[in-house]
Coordinates of C-alpha atoms in Angstrom, one line a residue:
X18 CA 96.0 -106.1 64.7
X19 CA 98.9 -108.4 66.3
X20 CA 99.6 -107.8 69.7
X21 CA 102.7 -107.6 71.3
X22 CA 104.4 -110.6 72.6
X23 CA 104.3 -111.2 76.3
X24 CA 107.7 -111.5 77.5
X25 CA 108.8 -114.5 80.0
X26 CA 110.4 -113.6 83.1
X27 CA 113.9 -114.9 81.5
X28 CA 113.8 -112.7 78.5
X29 CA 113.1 -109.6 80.6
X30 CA 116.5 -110.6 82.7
X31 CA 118.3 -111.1 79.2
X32 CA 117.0 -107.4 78.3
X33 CA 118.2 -106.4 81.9
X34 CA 121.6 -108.0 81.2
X35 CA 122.1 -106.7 77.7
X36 CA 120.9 -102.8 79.2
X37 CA 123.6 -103.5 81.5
X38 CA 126.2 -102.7 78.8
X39 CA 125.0 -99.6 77.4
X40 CA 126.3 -96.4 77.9
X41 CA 123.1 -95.4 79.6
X42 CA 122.1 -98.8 81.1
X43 CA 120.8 -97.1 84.4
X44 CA 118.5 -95.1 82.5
X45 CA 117.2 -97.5 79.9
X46 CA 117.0 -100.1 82.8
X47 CA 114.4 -98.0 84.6
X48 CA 112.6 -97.0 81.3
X49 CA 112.0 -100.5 81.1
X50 CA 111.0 -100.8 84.5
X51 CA 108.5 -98.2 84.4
X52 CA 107.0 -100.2 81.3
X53 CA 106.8 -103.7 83.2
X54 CA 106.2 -102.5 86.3
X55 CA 103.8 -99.5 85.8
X56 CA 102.7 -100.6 82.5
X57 CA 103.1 -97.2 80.9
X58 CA 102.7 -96.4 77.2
X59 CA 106.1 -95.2 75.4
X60 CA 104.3 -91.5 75.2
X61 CA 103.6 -91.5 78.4
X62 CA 107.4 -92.5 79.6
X63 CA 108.5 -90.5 77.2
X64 CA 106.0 -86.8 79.0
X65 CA 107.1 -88.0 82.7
X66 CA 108.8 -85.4 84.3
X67 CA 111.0 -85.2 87.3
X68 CA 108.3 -83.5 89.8
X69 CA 105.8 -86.4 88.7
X70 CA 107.6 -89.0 90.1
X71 CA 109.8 -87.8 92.9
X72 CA 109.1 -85.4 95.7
X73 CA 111.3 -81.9 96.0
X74 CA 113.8 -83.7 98.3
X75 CA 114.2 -86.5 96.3
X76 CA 112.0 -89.2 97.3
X77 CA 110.1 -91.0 95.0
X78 CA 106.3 -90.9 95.0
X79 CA 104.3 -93.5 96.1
X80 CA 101.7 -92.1 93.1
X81 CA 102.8 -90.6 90.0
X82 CA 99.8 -88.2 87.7
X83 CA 100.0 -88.8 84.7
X84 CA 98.8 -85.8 83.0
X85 CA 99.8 -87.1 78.8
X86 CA 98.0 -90.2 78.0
X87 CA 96.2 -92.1 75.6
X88 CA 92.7 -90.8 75.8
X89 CA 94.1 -87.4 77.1
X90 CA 92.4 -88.4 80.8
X91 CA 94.6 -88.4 83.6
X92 CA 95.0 -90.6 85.5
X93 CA 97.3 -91.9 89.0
X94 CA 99.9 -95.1 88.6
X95 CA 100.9 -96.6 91.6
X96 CA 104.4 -97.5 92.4
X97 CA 104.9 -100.8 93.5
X98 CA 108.1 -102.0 95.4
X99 CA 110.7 -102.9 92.2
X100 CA 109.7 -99.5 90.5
X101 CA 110.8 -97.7 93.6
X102 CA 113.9 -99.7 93.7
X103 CA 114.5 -98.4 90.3
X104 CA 113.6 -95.4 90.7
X105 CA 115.5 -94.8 93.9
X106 CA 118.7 -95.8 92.1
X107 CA 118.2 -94.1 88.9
X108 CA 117.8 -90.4 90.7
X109 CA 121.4 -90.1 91.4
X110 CA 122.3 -90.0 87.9
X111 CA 120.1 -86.9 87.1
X112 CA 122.6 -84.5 86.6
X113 CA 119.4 -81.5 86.3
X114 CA 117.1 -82.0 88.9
X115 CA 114.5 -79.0 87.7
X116 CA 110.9 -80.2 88.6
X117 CA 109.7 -79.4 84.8
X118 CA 113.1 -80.9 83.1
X119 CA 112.2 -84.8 81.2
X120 CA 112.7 -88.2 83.5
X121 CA 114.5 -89.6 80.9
X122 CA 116.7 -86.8 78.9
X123 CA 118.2 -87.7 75.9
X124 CA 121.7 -87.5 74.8
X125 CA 121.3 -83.7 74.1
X126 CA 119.5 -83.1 77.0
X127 CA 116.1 -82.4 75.6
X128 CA 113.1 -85.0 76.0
X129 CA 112.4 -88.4 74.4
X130 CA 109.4 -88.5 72.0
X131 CA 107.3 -91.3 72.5
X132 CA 108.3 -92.8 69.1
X133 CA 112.1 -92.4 70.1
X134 CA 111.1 -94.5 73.3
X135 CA 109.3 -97.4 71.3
X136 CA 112.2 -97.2 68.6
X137 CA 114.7 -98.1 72.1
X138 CA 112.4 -100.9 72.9
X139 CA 112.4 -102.0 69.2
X140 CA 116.4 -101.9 69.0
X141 CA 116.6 -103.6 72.6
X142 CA 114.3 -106.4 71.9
X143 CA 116.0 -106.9 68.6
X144 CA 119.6 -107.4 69.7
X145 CA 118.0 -109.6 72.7
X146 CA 116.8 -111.8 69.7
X147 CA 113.1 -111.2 71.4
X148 CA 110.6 -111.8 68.5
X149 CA 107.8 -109.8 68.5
X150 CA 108.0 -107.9 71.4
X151 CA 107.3 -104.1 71.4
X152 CA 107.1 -100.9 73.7
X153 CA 103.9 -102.8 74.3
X154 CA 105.6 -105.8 75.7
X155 CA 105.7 -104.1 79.1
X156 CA 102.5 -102.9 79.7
X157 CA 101.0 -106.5 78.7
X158 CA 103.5 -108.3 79.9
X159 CA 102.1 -106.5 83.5
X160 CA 98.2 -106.8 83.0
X161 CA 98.6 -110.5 81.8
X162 CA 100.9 -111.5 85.1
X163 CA 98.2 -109.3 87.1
X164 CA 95.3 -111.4 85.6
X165 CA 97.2 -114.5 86.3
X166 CA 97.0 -113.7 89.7
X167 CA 93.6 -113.6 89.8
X168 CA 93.1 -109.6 89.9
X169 CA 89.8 -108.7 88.5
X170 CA 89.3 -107.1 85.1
X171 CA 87.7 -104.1 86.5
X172 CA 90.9 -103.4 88.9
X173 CA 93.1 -104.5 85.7
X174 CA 90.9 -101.9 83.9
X175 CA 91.6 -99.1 86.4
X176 CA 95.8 -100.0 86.6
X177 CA 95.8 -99.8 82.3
X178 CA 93.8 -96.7 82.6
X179 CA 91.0 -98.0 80.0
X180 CA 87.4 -97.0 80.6
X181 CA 86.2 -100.0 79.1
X182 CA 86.7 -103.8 80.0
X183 CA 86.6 -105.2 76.6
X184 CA 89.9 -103.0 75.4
X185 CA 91.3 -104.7 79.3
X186 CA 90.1 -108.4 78.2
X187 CA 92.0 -108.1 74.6
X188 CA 95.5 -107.6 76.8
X189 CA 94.5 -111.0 78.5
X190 CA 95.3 -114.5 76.9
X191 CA 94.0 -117.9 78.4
X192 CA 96.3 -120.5 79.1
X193 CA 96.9 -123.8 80.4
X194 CA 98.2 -123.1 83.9
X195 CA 95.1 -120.2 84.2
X196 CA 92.7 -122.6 83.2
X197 CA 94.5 -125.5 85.8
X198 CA 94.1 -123.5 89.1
X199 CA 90.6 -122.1 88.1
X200 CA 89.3 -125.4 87.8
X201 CA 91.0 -126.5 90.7
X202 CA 88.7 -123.6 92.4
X203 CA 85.6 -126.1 91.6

């Protein structure tokens, strides 16, 4: 099976640009920063709810419980500093703040499915002439930086929500600048 393309920190500004200009570009912005910043599944943006990510007053949580996932095992996704950002600027725009009511409503106020949310991803990599990429992008895109960095295949394991390494280690690629500052560790 292909995987999806890791997109370069320049593509994901062109996407951020070109979301810019849509008539919802404050809520696809933050779809997509849930996906690289999160690394959430489209199904699992698609199921978050307003109580799972901010607080009754309006604050965003520093964890969000994911309760429809992959394997159907939840599971808790922290919230780094960009997310919040987004986050944070994306509540204002919620016109029904019900705890139970979708994150990301659709145009007729009911809830993405997951395959609507991958189809957006699909049409927004497209027109941003990004070959390859996916609703998939995101999450590897966010594993594959993390393992850059050095973070440990068990921790990248736990972030992905995967109960086993080998599914983590098929996110990762090799390449020349990771093999450069590992030998550079000798």
């Amino acid at each position: 099976m292909r995987q999806a393309k890791i997109v370069t920190e320049a593509e994901l500004k062109r996407v951020m640009a070109y979301l810019s200009t849509r008539r919802h570009a404050l809520r696809d912005q933050t779809i997509f920063a849930v996906s690289f910043n999160a690394g959430l599944r489209a199904m699992e943006i698609a199921a978050l709810k307003i109580e799972d990510v901010y607080t009754a007053e309006g604050g965003v949580r520093e964890i969000i419980q994911l309760h429809t996932t992959k394997g159907d095992q939840p599971r808790r996704v922290f919230v780094n500093k960009r997310l919040n950002a987004a986050l944070r600027r994306y509540y204002p725009t919620i016109s029904v703040k019900k705890p139970c009511t979708a994150l990301f409503p659709s145009q007729k106020g009911g809830h993405f499915s997951g395959n609507t949310i991958a189809q957006l991803f699909l049409e927004v990599y497209a027109a941003c002439r990004i070959d390859g990429a996916s609703s998939h992008s995101g999450r590897r895109t966010m594993i594959t930086r993390l393992a850059d960095q050095g973070i440990s295949v068990h921790v990248l394991a736990a972030i992905a929500g995967h109960r086993n390494i080998a599914i983590t280690q098929r996110y990762l690629t090799v390449n020349d600048a990771l093999i450069a500052r590992a030998v550079e560790l000798a």
